[in-house]
C-alpha atoms as a PDB file:
ATOM      1  CA  MET A   1     -14.938 -67.790  61.934  1.00  0.00           C
ATOM      2  CA  LYS A   2     -16.148 -67.344  58.351  1.00  0.00           C
ATOM      3  CA  PRO A   3     -19.779 -66.193  57.918  1.00  0.00           C
ATOM      4  CA  TYR A   4     -22.136 -69.019  57.058  1.00  0.00           C
ATOM      5  CA  THR A   5     -24.625 -68.809  54.191  1.00  0.00           C
ATOM      6  CA  LYS A   6     -27.251 -71.468  53.625  1.00  0.00           C
ATOM      7  CA  PHE A   7     -27.119 -72.993  50.159  1.00  0.00           C
ATOM      8  CA  GLU A   8     -30.807 -72.250  49.557  1.00  0.00           C
ATOM      9  CA  ASP A   9     -30.305 -68.561  50.362  1.00  0.00           C
ATOM     10  CA  TRP A  10     -27.259 -68.355  48.078  1.00  0.00           C
ATOM     11  CA  HIS A  11     -29.079 -70.260  45.324  1.00  0.00           C
ATOM     12  CA  LEU A  12     -32.169 -68.023  45.416  1.00  0.00           C
ATOM     13  CA  GLU A  13     -29.999 -64.909  45.506  1.00  0.00           C
ATOM     14  CA  LYS A  14     -28.249 -66.053  42.318  1.00  0.00           C
ATOM     15  CA  LEU A  15     -31.551 -66.917  40.626  1.00  0.00           C
ATOM     16  CA  ALA A  16     -32.907 -63.430  41.329  1.00  0.00           C
ATOM     17  CA  SER A  17     -30.749 -62.316  38.406  1.00  0.00           C
ATOM     18  CA  PRO A  18     -32.736 -62.706  35.163  1.00  0.00           C
ATOM     19  CA  LEU A  19     -29.600 -63.868  33.324  1.00  0.00           C
ATOM     20  CA  GLU A  20     -28.836 -66.525  35.941  1.00  0.00           C
ATOM     21  CA  ALA A  21     -32.483 -67.619  36.053  1.00  0.00           C
ATOM     22  CA  ARG A  22     -32.613 -67.949  32.267  1.00  0.00           C
ATOM     23  CA  ALA A  23     -29.424 -70.029  32.161  1.00  0.00           C
ATOM     24  CA  TYR A  24     -30.686 -72.239  35.003  1.00  0.00           C
ATOM     25  CA  LEU A  25     -34.028 -72.841  33.272  1.00  0.00           C
ATOM     26  CA  LEU A  26     -32.386 -73.580  29.919  1.00  0.00           C
ATOM     27  CA  ILE A  27     -30.213 -76.235  31.566  1.00  0.00           C
ATOM     28  CA  ALA A  28     -33.244 -77.634  33.415  1.00  0.00           C
ATOM     29  CA  LEU A  29     -35.185 -77.812  30.143  1.00  0.00           C
ATOM     30  CA  GLU A  30     -32.293 -79.542  28.398  1.00  0.00           C
ATOM     31  CA  ASP A  31     -32.081 -82.066  31.233  1.00  0.00           C
ATOM     32  CA  TYR A  32     -35.848 -82.605  31.055  1.00  0.00           C
ATOM     33  CA  GLU A  33     -35.646 -83.266  27.313  1.00  0.00           C
ATOM     34  CA  ASN A  34     -33.012 -85.929  28.020  1.00  0.00           C
ATOM     35  CA  ASP A  35     -34.414 -87.658  31.100  1.00  0.00           C
ATOM     36  CA  HIS A  36     -38.110 -86.601  31.270  1.00  0.00           C
ATOM     37  CA  ASN A  37     -37.746 -85.998  35.010  1.00  0.00           C
ATOM     38  CA  THR A  38     -40.791 -83.797  35.574  1.00  0.00           C
ATOM     39  CA  GLU A  39     -40.128 -83.436  39.302  1.00  0.00           C
ATOM     40  CA  ALA A  40     -36.651 -81.967  38.728  1.00  0.00           C
ATOM     41  CA  PHE A  41     -37.920 -79.625  36.011  1.00  0.00           C
ATOM     42  CA  LEU A  42     -40.764 -78.341  38.193  1.00  0.00           C
ATOM     43  CA  LEU A  43     -38.303 -77.840  41.058  1.00  0.00           C
ATOM     44  CA  ALA A  44     -36.182 -75.619  38.803  1.00  0.00           C
ATOM     45  CA  ILE A  45     -39.236 -73.557  37.840  1.00  0.00           C
ATOM     46  CA  ARG A  46     -40.270 -73.308  41.500  1.00  0.00           C
ATOM     47  CA  ASP A  47     -36.787 -72.149  42.507  1.00  0.00           C
ATOM     48  CA  VAL A  48     -36.856 -69.373  39.919  1.00  0.00           C
ATOM     49  CA  ALA A  49     -40.403 -68.383  40.874  1.00  0.00           C
ATOM     50  CA  ASN A  50     -39.380 -68.141  44.536  1.00  0.00           C
ATOM     51  CA  ALA A  51     -36.281 -66.127  43.646  1.00  0.00           C
ATOM     52  CA  MET A  52     -38.340 -63.719  41.542  1.00  0.00           C
ATOM     53  CA  GLY A  53     -40.877 -62.919  44.236  1.00  0.00           C
ATOM     54  CA  GLY A  54     -42.730 -66.120  45.036  1.00  0.00           C
ATOM     55  CA  ILE A  55     -45.642 -68.191  43.814  1.00  0.00           C
ATOM     56  CA  GLU A  56     -48.186 -65.499  44.620  1.00  0.00           C
ATOM     57  CA  LYS A  57     -46.405 -63.022  42.349  1.00  0.00           C
ATOM     58  CA  LEU A  58     -46.133 -65.684  39.637  1.00  0.00           C
ATOM     59  CA  ALA A  59     -49.879 -66.294  39.864  1.00  0.00           C
ATOM     60  CA  GLU A  60     -50.628 -62.582  39.576  1.00  0.00           C
ATOM     61  CA  GLU A  61     -48.315 -62.077  36.595  1.00  0.00           C
ATOM     62  CA  THR A  62     -49.512 -65.147  34.697  1.00  0.00           C
ATOM     63  CA  ASN A  63     -53.215 -65.016  35.603  1.00  0.00           C
ATOM     64  CA  LEU A  64     -52.973 -68.609  36.805  1.00  0.00           C
ATOM     65  CA  ASN A  65     -54.716 -69.896  39.912  1.00  0.00           C
ATOM     66  CA  ARG A  66     -52.327 -69.616  42.865  1.00  0.00           C
ATOM     67  CA  GLN A  67     -53.602 -72.833  44.446  1.00  0.00           C
ATOM     68  CA  SER A  68     -53.079 -74.753  41.199  1.00  0.00           C
ATOM     69  CA  ILE A  69     -49.501 -73.508  41.013  1.00  0.00           C
ATOM     70  CA  TYR A  70     -48.815 -74.523  44.623  1.00  0.00           C
ATOM     71  CA  GLN A  71     -50.313 -77.950  43.957  1.00  0.00           C
ATOM     72  CA  THR A  72     -48.251 -78.374  40.792  1.00  0.00           C
ATOM     73  CA  PHE A  73     -45.033 -77.648  42.684  1.00  0.00           C
ATOM     74  CA  SER A  74     -45.874 -79.708  45.769  1.00  0.00           C
ATOM     75  CA  GLY A  75     -44.374 -83.137  46.154  1.00  0.00           C
ATOM     76  CA  ASP A  76     -47.767 -84.482  47.222  1.00  0.00           C
ATOM     77  CA  GLY A  77     -49.697 -83.989  44.023  1.00  0.00           C
ATOM     78  CA  ASN A  78     -49.440 -85.374  40.535  1.00  0.00           C
ATOM     79  CA  PRO A  79     -47.368 -82.687  38.801  1.00  0.00           C
ATOM     80  CA  ARG A  80     -48.684 -81.628  35.428  1.00  0.00           C
ATOM     81  CA  LEU A  81     -46.766 -79.267  33.204  1.00  0.00           C
ATOM     82  CA  ASP A  82     -49.904 -78.351  31.273  1.00  0.00           C
ATOM     83  CA  VAL A  83     -51.070 -76.365  34.308  1.00  0.00           C
ATOM     84  CA  LEU A  84     -48.182 -73.992  33.667  1.00  0.00           C
ATOM     85  CA  LEU A  85     -48.172 -74.066  29.869  1.00  0.00           C
END
């Protein structure tokens, strides 16, 4: 039987590459410019953040509040891009 890999694991492994992450974010930004789907754009940023070490590391490197970042990426809150910009 062929080994099984979860899509999420494969996806995050690919996004751990800076070149792959950059390409993924450029496509996500282009899509956002066309459809203004904030939820999809924030999901792309969250995926890259998780692949690059997680939200906590992102907060440390950007000097942003970790809780604000989690809230921005959660499906429960009202996502605001200005928190990240």
